[in-house]
Short mmCIF file of N, CA and C in Angstrom, two decimals:
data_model
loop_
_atom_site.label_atom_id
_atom_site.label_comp_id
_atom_site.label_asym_id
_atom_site.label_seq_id
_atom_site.Cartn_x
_atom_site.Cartn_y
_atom_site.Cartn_z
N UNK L 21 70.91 76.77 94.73
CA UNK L 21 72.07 76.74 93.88
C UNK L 21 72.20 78.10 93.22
N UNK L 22 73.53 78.64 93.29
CA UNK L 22 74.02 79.67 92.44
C UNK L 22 74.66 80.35 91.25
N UNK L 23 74.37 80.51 89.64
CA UNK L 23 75.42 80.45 88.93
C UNK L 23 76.40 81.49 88.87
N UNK L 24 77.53 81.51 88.97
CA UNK L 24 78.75 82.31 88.70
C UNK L 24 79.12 82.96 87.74
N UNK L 25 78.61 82.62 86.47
CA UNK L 25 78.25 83.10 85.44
C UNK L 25 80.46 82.75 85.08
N UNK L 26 80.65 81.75 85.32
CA UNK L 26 82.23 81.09 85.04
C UNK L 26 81.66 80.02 84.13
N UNK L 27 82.43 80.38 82.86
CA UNK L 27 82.30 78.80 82.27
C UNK L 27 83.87 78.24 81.87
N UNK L 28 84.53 77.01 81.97
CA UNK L 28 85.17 76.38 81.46
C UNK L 28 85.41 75.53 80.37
N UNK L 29 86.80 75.45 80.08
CA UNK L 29 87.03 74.41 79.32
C UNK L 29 87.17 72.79 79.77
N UNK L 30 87.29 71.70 79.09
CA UNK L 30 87.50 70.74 79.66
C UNK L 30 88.95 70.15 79.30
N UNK L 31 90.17 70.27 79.55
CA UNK L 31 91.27 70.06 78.83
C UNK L 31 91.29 68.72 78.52
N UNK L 32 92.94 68.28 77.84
CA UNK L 32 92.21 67.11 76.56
C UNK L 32 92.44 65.50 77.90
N UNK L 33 92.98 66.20 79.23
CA UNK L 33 92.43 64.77 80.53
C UNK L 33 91.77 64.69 80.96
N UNK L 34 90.63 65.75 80.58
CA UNK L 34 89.38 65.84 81.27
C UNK L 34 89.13 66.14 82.32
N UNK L 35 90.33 67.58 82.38
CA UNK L 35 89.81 68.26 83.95
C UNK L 35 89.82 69.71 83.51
N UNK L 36 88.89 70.16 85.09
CA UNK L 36 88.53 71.37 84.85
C UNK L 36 89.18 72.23 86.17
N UNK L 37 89.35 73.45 85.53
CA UNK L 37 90.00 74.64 86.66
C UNK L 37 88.53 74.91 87.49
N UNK L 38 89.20 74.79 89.00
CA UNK L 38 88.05 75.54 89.74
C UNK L 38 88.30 77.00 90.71
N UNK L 39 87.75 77.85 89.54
CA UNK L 39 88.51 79.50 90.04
C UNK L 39 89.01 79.39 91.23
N UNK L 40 89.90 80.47 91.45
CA UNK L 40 90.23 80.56 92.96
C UNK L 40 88.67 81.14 93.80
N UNK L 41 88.62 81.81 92.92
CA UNK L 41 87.68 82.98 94.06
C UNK L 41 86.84 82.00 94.60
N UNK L 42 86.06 80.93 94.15
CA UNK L 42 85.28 79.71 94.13
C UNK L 42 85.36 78.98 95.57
N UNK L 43 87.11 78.82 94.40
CA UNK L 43 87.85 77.55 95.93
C UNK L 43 87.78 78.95 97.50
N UNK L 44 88.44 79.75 96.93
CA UNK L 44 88.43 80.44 98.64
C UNK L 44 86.94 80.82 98.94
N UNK L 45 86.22 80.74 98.13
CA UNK L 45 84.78 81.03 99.02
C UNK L 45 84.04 80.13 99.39
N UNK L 46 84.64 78.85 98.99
CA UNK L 46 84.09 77.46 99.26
C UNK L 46 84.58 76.91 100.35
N UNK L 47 86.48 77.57 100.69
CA UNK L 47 86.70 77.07 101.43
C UNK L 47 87.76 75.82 101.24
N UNK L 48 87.81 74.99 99.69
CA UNK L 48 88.55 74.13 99.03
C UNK L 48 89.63 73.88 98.94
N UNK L 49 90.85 73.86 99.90
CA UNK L 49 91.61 73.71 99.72
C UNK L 49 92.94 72.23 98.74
N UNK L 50 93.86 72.57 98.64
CA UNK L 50 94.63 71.72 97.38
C UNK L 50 94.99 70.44 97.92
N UNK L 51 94.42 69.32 97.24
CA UNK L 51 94.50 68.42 97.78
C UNK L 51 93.45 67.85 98.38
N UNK L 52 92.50 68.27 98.59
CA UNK L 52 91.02 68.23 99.45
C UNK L 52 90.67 66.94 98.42
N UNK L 53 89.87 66.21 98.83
CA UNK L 53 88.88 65.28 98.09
C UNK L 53 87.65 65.92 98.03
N UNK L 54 87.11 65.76 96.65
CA UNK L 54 86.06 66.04 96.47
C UNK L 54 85.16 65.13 95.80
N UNK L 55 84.05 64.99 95.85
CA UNK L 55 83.01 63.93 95.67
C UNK L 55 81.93 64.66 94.68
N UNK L 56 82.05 63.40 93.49
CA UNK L 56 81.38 63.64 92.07
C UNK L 56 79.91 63.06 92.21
N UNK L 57 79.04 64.17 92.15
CA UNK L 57 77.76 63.35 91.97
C UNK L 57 76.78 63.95 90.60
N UNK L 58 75.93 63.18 89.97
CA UNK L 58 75.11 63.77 89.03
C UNK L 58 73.76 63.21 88.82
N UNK L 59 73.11 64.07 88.31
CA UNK L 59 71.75 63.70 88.70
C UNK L 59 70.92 63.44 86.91
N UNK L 60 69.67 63.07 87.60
CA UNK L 60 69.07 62.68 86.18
C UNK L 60 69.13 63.78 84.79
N UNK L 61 69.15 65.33 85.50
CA UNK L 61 68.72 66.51 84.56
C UNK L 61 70.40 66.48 83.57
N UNK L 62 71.25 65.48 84.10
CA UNK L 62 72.87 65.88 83.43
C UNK L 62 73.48 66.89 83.65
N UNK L 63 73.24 66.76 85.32
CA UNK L 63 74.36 68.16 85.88
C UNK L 63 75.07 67.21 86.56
N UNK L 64 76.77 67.76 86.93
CA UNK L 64 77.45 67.50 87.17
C UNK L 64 77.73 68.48 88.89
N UNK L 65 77.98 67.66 89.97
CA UNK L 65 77.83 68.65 91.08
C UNK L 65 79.28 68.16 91.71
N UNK L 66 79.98 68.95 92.16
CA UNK L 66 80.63 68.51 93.51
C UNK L 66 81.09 69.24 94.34
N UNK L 67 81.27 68.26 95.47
CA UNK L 67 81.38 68.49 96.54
C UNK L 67 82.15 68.12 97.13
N UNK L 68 82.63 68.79 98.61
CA UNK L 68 84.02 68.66 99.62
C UNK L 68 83.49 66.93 100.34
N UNK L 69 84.32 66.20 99.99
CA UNK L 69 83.76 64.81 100.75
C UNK L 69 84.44 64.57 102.13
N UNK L 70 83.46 64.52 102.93
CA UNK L 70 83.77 64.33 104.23
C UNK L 70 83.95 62.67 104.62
N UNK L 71 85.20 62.39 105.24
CA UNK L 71 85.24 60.83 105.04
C UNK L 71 84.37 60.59 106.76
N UNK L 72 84.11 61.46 107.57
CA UNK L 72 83.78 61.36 108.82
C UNK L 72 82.30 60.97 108.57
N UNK L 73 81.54 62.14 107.50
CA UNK L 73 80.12 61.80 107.67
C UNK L 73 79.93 60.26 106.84
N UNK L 74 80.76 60.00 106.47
CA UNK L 74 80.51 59.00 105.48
C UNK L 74 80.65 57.56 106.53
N UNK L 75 81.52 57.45 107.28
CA UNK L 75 81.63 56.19 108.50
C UNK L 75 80.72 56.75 109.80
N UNK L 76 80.62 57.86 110.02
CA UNK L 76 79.89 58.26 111.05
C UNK L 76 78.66 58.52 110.92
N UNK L 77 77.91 59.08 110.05
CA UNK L 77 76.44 59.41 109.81
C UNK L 77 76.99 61.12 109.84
N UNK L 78 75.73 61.47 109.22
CA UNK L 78 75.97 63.43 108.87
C UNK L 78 76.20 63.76 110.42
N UNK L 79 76.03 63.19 111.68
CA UNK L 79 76.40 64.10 112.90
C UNK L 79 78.41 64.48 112.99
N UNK L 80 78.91 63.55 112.52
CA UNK L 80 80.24 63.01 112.00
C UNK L 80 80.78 62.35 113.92
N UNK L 81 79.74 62.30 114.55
CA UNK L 81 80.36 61.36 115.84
C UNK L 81 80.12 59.73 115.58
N UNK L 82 80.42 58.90 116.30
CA UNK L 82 80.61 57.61 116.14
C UNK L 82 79.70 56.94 116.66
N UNK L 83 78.74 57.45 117.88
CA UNK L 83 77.06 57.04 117.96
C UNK L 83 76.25 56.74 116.77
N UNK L 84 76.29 57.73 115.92
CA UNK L 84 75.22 58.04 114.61
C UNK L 84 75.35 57.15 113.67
N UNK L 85 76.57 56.35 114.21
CA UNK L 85 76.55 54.86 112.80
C UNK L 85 75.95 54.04 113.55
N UNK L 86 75.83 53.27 112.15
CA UNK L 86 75.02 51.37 112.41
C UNK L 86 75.62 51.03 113.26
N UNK L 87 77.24 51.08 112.58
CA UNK L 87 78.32 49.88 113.19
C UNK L 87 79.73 50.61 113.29
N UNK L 88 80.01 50.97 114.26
CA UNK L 88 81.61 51.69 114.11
C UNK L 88 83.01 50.85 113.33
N UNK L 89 83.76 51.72 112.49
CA UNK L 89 84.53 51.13 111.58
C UNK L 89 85.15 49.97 112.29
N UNK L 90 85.69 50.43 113.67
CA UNK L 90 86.88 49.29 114.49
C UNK L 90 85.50 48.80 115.38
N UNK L 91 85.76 48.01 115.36
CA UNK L 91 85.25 47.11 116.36
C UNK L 91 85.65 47.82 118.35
N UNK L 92 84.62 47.54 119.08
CA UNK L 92 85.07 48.49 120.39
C UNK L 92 85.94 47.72 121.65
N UNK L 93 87.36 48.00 121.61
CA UNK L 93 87.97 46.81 122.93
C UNK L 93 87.26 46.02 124.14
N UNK L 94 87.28 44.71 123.74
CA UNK L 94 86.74 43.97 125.09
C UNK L 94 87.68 43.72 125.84
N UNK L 95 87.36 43.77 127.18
CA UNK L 95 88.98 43.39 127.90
C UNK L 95 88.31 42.13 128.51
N UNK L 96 88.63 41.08 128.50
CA UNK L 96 88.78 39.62 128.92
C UNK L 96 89.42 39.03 130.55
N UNK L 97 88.42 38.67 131.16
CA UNK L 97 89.03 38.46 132.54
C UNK L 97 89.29 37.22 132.48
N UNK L 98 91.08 37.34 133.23
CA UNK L 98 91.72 36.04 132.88
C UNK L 98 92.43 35.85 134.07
N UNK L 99 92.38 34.57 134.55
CA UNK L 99 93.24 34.30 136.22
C UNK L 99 94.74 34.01 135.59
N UNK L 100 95.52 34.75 136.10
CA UNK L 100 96.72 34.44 136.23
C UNK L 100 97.15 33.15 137.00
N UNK L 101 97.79 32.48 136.87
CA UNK L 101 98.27 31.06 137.82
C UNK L 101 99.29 30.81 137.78
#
């Protein structure tokens, strides 16, 4: 981990600016979801949330899960008459 030596305010809705220089070196673009996590020491971290690794496992393919979100097409053999 790196500090930036950036500190903020928290305005009165309880959000915070995240510099540009930050977002473009992070990569963050507007609108992005990002994912709040914090740990015992009372830091506050986040991060770009990937909805792929999250149904897929960190490989983000659809092998690496338990159970894939959709269910996988059975095709059913049926006699016409």
């Amino acid at each position: 981990m790196e500090t930036t030596g950036i500190i903020r305010k928290i305005d009165d809705l309880g959000r915070i600016v995240i510099p540009r220089e930050v977002r473009k070196r992070l990569e963050i673009r507007e609108g992005q979801s990002m994912e709040i996590i914090t740990d015992d020491e009372g830091r506050v971290i986040l991060q770009k949330y990937r909805y792929e690794e999250d149904i897929y496992g960190k490989t983000g393919q659809q092998d690496d899960c338990i159970s894939p979100p959709y269910p996988k097409a059975v095709q059913a053999d049926r006699e016409d008459g």
